[in-house]
Short mmCIF file of C-alpha atoms (C1' of nucleotides) in Angstrom, two decimals:
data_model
loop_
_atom_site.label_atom_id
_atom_site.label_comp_id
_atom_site.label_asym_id
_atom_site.label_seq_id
_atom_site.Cartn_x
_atom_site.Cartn_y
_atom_site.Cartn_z
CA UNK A 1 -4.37 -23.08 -14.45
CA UNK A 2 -3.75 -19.77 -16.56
CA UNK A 3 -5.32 -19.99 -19.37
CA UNK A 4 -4.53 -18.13 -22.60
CA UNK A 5 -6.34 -17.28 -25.52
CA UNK A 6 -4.23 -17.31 -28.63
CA UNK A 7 -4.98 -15.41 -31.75
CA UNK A 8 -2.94 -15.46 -34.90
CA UNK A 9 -3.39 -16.21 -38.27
CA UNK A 10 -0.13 -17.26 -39.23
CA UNK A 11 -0.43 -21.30 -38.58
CA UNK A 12 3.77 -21.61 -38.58
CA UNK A 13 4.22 -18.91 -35.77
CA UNK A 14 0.37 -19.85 -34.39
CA UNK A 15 1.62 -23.66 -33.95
CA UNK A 16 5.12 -22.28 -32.58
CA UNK A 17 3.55 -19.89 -29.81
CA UNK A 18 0.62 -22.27 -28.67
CA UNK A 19 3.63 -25.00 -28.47
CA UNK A 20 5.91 -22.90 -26.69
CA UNK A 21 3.00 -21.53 -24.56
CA UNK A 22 1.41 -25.10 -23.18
CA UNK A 23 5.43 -26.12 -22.22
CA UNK A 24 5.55 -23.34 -20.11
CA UNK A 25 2.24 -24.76 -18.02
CA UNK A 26 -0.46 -22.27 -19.51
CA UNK A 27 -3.81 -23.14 -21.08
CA UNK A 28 -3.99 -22.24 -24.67
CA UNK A 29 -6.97 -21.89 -26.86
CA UNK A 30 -5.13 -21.45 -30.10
CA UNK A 31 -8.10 -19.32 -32.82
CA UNK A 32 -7.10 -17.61 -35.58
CA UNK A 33 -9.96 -15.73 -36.68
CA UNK A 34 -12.52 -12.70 -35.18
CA UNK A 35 -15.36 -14.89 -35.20
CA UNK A 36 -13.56 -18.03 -33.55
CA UNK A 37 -11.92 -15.73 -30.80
CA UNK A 38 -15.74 -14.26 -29.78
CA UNK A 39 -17.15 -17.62 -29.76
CA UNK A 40 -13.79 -19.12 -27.78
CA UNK A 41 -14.45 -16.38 -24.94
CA UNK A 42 -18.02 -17.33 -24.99
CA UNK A 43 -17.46 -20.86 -23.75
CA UNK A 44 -14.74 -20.07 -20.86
CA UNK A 45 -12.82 -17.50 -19.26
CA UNK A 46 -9.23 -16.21 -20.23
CA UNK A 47 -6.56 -14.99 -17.51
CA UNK A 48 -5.22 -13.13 -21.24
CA UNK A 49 -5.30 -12.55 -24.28
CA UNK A 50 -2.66 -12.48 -26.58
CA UNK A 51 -3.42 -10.81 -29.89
CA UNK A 52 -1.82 -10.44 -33.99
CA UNK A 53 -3.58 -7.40 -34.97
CA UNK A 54 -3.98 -7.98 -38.66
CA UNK A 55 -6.92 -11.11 -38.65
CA UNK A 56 -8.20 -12.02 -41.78
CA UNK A 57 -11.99 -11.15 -40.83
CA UNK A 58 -10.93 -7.86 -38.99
CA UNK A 59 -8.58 -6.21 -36.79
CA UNK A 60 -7.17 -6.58 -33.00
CA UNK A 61 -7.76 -3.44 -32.43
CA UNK A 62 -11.56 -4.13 -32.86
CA UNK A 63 -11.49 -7.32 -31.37
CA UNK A 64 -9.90 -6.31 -28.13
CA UNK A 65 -12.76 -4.22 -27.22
CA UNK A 66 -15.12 -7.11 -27.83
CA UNK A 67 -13.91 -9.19 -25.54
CA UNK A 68 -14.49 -9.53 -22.27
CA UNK A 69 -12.00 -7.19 -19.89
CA UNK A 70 -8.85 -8.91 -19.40
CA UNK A 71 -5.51 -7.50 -19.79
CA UNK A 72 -3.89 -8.51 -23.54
CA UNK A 73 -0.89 -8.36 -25.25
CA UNK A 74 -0.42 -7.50 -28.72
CA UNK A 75 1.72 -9.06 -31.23
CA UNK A 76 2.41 -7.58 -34.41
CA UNK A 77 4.42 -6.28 -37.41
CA UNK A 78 2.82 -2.63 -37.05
CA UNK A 79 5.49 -1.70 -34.86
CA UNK A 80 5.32 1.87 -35.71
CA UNK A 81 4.45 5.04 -32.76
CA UNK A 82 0.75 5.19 -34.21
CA UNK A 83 -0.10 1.23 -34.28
CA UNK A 84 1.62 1.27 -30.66
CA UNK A 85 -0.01 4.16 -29.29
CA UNK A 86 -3.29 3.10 -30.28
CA UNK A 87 -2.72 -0.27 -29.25
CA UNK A 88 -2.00 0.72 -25.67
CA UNK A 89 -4.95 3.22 -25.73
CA UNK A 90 -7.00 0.12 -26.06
CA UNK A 91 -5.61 -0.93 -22.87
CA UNK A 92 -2.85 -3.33 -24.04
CA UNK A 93 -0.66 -4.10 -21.29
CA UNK A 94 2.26 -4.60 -24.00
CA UNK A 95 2.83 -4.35 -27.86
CA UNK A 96 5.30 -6.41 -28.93
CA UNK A 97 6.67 -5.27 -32.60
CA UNK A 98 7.60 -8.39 -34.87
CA UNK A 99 10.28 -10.00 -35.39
CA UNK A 100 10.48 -11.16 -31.76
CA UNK A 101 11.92 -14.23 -29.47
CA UNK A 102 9.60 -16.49 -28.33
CA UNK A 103 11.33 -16.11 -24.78
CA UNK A 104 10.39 -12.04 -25.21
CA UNK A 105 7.06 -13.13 -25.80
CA UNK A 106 7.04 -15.60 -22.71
CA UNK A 107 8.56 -12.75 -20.14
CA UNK A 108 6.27 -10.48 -21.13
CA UNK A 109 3.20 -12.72 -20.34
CA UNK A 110 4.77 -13.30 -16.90
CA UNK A 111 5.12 -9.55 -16.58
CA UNK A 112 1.37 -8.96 -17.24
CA UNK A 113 0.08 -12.21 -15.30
CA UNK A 114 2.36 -11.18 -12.26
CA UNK A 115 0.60 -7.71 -12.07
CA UNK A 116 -2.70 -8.68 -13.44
CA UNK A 117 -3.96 -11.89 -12.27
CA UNK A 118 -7.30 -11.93 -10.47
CA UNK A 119 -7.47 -13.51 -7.46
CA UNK A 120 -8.59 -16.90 -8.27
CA UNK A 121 -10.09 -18.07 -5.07
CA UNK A 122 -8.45 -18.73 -1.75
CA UNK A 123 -7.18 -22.57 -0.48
CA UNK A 124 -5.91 -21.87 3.36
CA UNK A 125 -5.51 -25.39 5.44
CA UNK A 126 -8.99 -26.80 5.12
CA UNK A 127 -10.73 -23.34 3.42
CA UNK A 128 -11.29 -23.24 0.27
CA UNK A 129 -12.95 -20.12 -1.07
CA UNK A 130 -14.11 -19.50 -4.54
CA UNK A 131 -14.85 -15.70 -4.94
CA UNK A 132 -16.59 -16.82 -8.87
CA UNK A 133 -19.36 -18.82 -7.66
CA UNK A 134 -19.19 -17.49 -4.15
CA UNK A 135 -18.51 -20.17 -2.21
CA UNK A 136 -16.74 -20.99 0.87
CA UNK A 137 -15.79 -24.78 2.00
CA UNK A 138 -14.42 -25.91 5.13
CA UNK A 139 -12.96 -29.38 5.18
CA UNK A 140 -14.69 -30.48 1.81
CA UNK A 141 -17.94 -29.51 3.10
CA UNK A 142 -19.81 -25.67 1.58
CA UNK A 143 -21.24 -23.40 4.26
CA UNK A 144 -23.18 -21.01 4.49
CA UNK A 145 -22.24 -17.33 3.82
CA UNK A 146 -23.34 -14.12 2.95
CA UNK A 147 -21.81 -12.71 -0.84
CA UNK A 148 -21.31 -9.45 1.13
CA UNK A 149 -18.76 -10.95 4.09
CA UNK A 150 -17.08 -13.00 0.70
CA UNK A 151 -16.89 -9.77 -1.19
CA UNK A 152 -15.25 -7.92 2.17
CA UNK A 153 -12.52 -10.93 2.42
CA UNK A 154 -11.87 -10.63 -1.44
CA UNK A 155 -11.22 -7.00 -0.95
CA UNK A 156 -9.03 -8.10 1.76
CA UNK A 157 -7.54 -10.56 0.29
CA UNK A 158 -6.40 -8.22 -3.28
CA UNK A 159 -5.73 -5.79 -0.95
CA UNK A 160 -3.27 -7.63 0.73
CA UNK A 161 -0.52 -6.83 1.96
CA UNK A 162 -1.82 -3.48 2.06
CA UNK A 163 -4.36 -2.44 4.89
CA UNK A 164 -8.13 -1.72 3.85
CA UNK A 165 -9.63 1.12 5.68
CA UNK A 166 -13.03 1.13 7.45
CA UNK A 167 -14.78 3.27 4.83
CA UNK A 168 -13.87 1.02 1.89
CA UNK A 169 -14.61 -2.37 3.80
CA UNK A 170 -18.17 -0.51 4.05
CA UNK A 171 -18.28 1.18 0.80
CA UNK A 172 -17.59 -2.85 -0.26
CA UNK A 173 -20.19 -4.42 2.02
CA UNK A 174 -22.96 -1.71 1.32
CA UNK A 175 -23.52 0.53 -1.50
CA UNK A 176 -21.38 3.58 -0.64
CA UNK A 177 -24.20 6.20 0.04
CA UNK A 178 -25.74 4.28 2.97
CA UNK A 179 -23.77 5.26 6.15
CA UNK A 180 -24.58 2.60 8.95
CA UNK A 181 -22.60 2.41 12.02
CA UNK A 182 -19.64 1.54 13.08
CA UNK A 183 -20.56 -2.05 14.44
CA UNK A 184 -21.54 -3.35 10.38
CA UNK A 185 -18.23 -3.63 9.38
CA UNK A 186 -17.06 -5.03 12.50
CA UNK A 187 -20.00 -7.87 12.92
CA UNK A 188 -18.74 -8.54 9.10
CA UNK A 189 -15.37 -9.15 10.34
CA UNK A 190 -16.63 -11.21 12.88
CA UNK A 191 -18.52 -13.02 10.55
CA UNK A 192 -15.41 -13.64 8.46
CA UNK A 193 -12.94 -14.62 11.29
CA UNK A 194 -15.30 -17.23 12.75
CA UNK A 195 -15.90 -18.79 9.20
CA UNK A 196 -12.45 -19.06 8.21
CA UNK A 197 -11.75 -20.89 11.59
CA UNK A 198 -8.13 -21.16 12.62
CA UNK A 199 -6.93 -18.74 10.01
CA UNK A 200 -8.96 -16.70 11.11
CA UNK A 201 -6.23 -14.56 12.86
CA UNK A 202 -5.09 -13.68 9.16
CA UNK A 203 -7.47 -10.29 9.44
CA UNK A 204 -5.68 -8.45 11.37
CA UNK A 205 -6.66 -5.19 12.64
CA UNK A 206 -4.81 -2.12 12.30
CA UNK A 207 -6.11 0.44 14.77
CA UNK A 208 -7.58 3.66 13.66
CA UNK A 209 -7.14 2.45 10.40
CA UNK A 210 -8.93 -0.31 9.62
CA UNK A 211 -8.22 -4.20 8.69
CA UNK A 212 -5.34 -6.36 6.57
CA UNK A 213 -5.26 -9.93 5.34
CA UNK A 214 -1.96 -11.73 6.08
CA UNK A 215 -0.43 -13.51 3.64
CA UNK A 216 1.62 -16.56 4.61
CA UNK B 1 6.47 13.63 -5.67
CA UNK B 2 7.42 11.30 -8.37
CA UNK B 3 10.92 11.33 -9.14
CA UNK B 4 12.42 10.14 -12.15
CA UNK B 5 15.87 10.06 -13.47
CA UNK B 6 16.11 10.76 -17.36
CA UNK B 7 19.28 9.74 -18.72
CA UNK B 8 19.38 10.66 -22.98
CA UNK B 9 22.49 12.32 -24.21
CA UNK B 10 20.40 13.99 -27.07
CA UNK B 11 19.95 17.76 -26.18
CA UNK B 12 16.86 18.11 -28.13
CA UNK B 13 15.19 14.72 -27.27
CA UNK B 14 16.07 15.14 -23.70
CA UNK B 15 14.89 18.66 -22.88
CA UNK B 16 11.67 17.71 -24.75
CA UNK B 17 11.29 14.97 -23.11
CA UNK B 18 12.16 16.36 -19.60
CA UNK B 19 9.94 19.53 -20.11
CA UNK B 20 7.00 17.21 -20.81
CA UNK B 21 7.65 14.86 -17.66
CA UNK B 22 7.84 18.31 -15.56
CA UNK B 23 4.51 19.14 -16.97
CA UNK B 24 2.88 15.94 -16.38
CA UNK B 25 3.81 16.95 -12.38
CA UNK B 26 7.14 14.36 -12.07
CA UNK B 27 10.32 15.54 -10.72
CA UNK B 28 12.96 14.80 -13.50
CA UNK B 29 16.88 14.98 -13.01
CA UNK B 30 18.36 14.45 -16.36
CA UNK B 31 21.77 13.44 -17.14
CA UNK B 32 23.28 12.39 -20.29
CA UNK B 33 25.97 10.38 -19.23
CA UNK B 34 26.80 7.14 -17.13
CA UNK B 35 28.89 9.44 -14.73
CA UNK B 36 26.85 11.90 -14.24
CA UNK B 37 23.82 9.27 -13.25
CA UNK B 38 25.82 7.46 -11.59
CA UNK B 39 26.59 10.91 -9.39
CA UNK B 40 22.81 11.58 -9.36
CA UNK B 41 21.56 8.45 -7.78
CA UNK B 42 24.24 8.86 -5.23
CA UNK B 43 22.62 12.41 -4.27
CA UNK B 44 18.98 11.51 -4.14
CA UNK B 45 16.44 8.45 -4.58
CA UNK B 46 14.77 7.99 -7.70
CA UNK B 47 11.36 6.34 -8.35
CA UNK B 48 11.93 5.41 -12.00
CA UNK B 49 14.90 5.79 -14.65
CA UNK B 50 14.39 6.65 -17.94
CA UNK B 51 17.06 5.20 -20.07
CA UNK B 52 18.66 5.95 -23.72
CA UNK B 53 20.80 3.00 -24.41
CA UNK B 54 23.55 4.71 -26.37
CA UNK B 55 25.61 6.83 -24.13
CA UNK B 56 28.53 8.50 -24.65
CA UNK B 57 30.80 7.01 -22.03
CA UNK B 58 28.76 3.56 -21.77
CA UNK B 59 26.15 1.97 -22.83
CA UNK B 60 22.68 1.53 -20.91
CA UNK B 61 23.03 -2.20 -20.12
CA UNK B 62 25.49 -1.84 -18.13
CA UNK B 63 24.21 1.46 -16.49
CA UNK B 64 21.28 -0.35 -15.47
CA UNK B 65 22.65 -3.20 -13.70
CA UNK B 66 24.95 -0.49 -11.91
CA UNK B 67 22.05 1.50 -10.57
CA UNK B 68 19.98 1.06 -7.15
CA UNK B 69 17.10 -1.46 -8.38
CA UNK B 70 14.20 0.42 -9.51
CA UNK B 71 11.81 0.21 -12.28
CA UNK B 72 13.06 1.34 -15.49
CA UNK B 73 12.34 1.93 -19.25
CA UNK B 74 14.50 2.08 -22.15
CA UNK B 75 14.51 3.85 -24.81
CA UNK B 76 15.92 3.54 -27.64
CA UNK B 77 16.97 3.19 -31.69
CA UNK B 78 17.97 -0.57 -31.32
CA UNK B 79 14.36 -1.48 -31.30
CA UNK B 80 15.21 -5.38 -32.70
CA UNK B 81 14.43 -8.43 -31.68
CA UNK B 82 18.09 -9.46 -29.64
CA UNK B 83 18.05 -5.75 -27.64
CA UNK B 84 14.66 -5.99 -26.59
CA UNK B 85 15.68 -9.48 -25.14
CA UNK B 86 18.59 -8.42 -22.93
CA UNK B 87 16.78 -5.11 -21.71
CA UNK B 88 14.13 -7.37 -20.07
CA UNK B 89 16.26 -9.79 -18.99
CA UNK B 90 18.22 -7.25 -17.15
CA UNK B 91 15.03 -6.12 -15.79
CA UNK B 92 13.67 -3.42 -18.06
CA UNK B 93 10.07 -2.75 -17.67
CA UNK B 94 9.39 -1.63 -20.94
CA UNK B 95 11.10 -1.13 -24.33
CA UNK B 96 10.07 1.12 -26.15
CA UNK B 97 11.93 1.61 -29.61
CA UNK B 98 12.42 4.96 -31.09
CA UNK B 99 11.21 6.82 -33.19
CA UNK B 100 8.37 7.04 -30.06
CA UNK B 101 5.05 9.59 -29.50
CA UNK B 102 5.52 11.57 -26.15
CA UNK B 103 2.42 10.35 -25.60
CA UNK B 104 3.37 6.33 -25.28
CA UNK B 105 6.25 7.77 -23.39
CA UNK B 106 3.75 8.77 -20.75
CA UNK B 107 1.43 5.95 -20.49
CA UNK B 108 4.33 3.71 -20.03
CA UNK B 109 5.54 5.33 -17.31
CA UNK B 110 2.26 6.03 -15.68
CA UNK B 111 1.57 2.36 -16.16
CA UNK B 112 5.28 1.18 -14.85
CA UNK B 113 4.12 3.68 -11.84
CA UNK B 114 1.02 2.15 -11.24
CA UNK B 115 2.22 -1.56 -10.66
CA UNK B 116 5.49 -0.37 -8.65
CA UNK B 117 4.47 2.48 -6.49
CA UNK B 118 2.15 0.52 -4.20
CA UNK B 119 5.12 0.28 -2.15
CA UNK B 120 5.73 3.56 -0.59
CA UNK B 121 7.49 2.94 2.09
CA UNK B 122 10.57 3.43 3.74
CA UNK B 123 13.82 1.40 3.87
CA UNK B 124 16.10 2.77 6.19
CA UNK B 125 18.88 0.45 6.77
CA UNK B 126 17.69 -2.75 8.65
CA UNK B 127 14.93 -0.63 9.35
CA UNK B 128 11.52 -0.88 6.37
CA UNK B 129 8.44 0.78 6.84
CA UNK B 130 5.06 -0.11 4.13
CA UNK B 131 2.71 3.26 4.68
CA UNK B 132 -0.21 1.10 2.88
CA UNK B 133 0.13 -1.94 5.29
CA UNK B 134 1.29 -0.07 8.06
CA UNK B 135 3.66 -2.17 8.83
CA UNK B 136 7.16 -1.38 10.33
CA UNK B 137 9.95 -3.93 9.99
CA UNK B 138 13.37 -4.40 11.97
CA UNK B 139 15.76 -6.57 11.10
CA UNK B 140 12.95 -8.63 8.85
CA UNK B 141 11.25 -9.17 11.70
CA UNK B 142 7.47 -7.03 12.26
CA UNK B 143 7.10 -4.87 15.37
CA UNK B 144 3.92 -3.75 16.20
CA UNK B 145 3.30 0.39 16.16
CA UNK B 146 0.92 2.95 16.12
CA UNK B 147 -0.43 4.48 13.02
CA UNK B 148 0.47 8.08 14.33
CA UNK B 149 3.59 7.21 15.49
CA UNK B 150 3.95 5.76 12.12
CA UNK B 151 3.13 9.38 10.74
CA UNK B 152 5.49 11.07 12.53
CA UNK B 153 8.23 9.00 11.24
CA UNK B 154 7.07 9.64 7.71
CA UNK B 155 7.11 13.19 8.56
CA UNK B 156 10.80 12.84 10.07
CA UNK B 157 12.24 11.33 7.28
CA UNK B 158 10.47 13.23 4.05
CA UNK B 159 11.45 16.70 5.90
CA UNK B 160 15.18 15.39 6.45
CA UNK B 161 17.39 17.18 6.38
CA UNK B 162 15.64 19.80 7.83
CA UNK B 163 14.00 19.16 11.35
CA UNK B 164 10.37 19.31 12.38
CA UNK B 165 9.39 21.82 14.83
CA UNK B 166 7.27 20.44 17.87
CA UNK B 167 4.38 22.16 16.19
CA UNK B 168 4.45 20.50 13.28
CA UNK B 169 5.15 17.13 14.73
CA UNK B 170 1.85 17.54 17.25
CA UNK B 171 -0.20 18.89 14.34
CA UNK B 172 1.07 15.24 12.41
CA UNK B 173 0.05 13.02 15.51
CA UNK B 174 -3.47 14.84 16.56
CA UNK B 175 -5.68 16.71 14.71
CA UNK B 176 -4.40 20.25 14.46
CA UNK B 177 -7.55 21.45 16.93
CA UNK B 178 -6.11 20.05 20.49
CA UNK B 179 -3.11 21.03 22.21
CA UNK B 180 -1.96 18.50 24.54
CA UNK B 181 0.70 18.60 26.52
CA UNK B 182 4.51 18.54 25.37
CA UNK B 183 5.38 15.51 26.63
CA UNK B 184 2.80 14.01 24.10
CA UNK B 185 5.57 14.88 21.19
CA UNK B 186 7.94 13.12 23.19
CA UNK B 187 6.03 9.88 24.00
CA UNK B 188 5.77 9.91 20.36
CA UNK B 189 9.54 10.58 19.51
CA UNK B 190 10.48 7.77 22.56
CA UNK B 191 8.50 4.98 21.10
CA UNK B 192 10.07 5.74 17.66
CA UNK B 193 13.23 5.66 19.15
CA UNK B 194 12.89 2.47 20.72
CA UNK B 195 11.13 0.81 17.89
CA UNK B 196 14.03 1.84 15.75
CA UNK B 197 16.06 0.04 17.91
CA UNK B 198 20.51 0.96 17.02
CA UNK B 199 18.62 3.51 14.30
CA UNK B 200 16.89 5.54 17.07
CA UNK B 201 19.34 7.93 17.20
CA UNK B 202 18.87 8.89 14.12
CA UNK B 203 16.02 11.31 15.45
CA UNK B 204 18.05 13.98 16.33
CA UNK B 205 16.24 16.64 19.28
CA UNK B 206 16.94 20.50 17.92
CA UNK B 207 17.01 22.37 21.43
CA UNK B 208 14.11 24.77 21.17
CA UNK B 209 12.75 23.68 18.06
CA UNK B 210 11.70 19.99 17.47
CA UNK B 211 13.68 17.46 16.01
CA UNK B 212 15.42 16.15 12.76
CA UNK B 213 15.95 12.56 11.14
CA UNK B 214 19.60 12.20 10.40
CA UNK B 215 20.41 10.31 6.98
CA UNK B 216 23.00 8.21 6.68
"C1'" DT C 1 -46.86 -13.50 8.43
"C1'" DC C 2 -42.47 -15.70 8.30
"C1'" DT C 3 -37.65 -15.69 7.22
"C1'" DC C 4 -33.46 -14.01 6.57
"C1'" DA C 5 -29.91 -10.80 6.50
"C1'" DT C 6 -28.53 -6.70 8.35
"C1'" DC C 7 -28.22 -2.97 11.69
"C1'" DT C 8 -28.04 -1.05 16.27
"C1'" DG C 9 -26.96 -0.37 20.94
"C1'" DA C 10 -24.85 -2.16 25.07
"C1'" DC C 11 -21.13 -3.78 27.22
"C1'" DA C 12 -16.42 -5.80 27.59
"C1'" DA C 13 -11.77 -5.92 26.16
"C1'" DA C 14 -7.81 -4.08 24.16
"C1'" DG C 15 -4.76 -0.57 22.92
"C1'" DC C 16 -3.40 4.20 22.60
"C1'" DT C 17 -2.58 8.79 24.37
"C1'" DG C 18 -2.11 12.47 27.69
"C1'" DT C 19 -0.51 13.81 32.17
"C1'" DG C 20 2.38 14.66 35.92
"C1'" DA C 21 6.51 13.59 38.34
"C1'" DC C 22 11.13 13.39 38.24
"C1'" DA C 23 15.80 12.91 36.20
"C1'" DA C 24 19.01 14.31 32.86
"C1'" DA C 25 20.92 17.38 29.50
"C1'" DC C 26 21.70 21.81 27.78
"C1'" DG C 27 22.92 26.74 27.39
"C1'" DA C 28 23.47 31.30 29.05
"C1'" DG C 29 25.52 34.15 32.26
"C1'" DA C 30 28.12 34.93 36.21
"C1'" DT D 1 33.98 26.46 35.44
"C1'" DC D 2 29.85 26.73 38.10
"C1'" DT D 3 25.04 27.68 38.73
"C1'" DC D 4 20.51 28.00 37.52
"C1'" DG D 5 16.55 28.07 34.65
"C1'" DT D 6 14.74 25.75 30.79
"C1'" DT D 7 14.08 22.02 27.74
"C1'" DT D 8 13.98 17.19 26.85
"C1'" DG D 9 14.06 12.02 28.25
"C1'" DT D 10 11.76 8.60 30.70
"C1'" DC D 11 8.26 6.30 33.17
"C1'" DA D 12 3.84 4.66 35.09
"C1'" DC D 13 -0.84 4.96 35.04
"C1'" DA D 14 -5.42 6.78 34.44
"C1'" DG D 15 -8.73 7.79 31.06
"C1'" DC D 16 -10.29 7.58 26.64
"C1'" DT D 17 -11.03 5.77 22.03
"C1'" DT D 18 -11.41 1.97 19.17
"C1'" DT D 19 -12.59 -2.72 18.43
"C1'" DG D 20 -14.74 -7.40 19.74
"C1'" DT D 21 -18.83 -9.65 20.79
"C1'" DC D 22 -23.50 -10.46 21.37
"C1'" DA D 23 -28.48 -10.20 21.53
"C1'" DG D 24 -32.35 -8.12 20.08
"C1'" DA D 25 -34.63 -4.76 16.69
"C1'" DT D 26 -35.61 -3.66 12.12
"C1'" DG D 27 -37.00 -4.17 7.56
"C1'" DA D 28 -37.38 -6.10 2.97
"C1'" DG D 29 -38.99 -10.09 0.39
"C1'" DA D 30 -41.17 -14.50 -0.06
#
DNA sequence: TCTCATCTGACAAAGCTGTGACAAACGAGA
DNA sequence: TCTCGTTTGTCACAGCTTTGTCAGATGAGA
């Protein structure tokens, strides 16, 4: 599930966001302080932040470099060129200048989680991929792989529907100064296809150029 | 190159803005009113539109609905809460209120760029072609094709209206060091033909000199 | 030394491209 | 309009390049 980290001081508009937030399906971790947000990122993973600059204990601005990379939003009254600016220097996918409608707020997030979200694992018939803890089950059970092939297929698979060439399939595999031959990145193909079983046929190759994942 | 269509019926805010996009390497039409865009998107495609919401003969709303879908950003002095709201809900990518930094201006639109460019392919009538996936669609359904042939279609259809010499077209398809036969343009221009299926004749041969995609 | 992943080379299979032959279309002159 | 030389359309197929597949070599760690 997407999961959302929260942070705003205000507890009327805190309450009203998180509320809004969890009927629209997401995870929210509601904090409302610096300190709580670093220790809320600490115990799990965010698909987003979503920020008030002005914190009692110090400001979003700081606080968004902290954290761990994910793409944020902020939400403030600063709604001036300079706050904005420097807001989206820091990376912030949007600024949204108080007052605002919740629903503004709620578009927005889809916006950023369309265009942002990582890919959070694969589930294909009886696969089940999990490019976190790198692991790849068929039918319930975990095989075997190499992180290299899982790292190839997760290129594919972002990649998708776009075609990866040869040179980055290898540049992912190996580090990108070794130049083996030819036959690596196919025999990681190979690898890949035979592991993923019947869907294997999603890699499809595009000759002279190099490989693409189909989506279904 | 980028092409975007500014549409601000302030002189001053529009060359400024215009001579900056031109500097940051975009193509930029500018219009300042509904008319007149309307006029320009008839006359060429554009890759992004850069809106003021107060026109003279309209307003920007309704402008945007009326233009081919693309990306676009509005700008503008109604920077509350309710005009925010219906810009994204017609679609708006961003919103960015005045008074703005030239700056922001350009991040926006590099990031608006960013997440909708990845697409830059063709769509010719029933006919769509994705340059990243290398895929070439008829009628929504996939036909299989070459990557060079793929090229030389490109090549066709940036170039219209002016026509591709054989040269050119053989220098596309191999490297530019062999010099196959002639008929090797032709296998080429055959198999676009027939993949293009009712569109094929839209690759016009110029007697002596190569050939030209027709637009529609 | 053993183990494991990775790389390499060999060969097979698949797919693309160039070639030549011939037909059709075109344009210039007669 | 007719003729003829040239250019282009079309086709089949041979040859070549790329990719699939595999087995054995290599090399770094344990």
């Amino acid at each position: 599930m997407t999961k959302i980290l929260l942070i705003e001081d205000d507890s009327s508009l805190g309450a009203t966001l998180r509320d809004r937030l969890q009927k629209e399906g997401y995870e929210v971790v509601w904090t409302r302080t610096v300190k709580a947000s670093k220790e809320a990122v600490d115990k799990s993973e965010f698909d987003l932040y979503l920020f008030d600059v002005g914190l009692p204990d110090g400001d979003g601005f700081e606080l968004a470099q902290a954290l761990p990379k994910k793409p944020f939003i902020f939400l403030t009254a600063q709604g001036d060129a300079e706050s904005r600016l420097k807001g989206y220097d820091l990376g912030a996918e949007e600024y949204i200048p108080k007052p605002f409608h919740l629903r503004e707020v709620l578009l927005r997030i889809r916006h950023v989680l369309d265009n942002h979200m990582p890919v959070p694992g694969l589930e294909i018939g009886e696969i089940k991929v999990n490019f976190d803890s790198f692991e790849f089950y068929r039918d319930g059970a975990k095989e075997p792989i190499a992180v290299k092939d899982l790292l190839l297929l997760k290129l594919l698979v972002t990649k998708s529907p776009n075609a990866v060439t040869r040179d980055e399939a290898l540049g992912c595999i190996r580090g990108d100064d070794k130049f083996p031959s030819n036959r690596t990145v196919d025999n990681a193909i190979l690898r890949l296809r035979s592991a993923l079983g019947d869907a294997g046929p999603r890699i499809e190759s595009v000759r002279g150029v190099g490989y693409r994942w189909r989506k279904d």
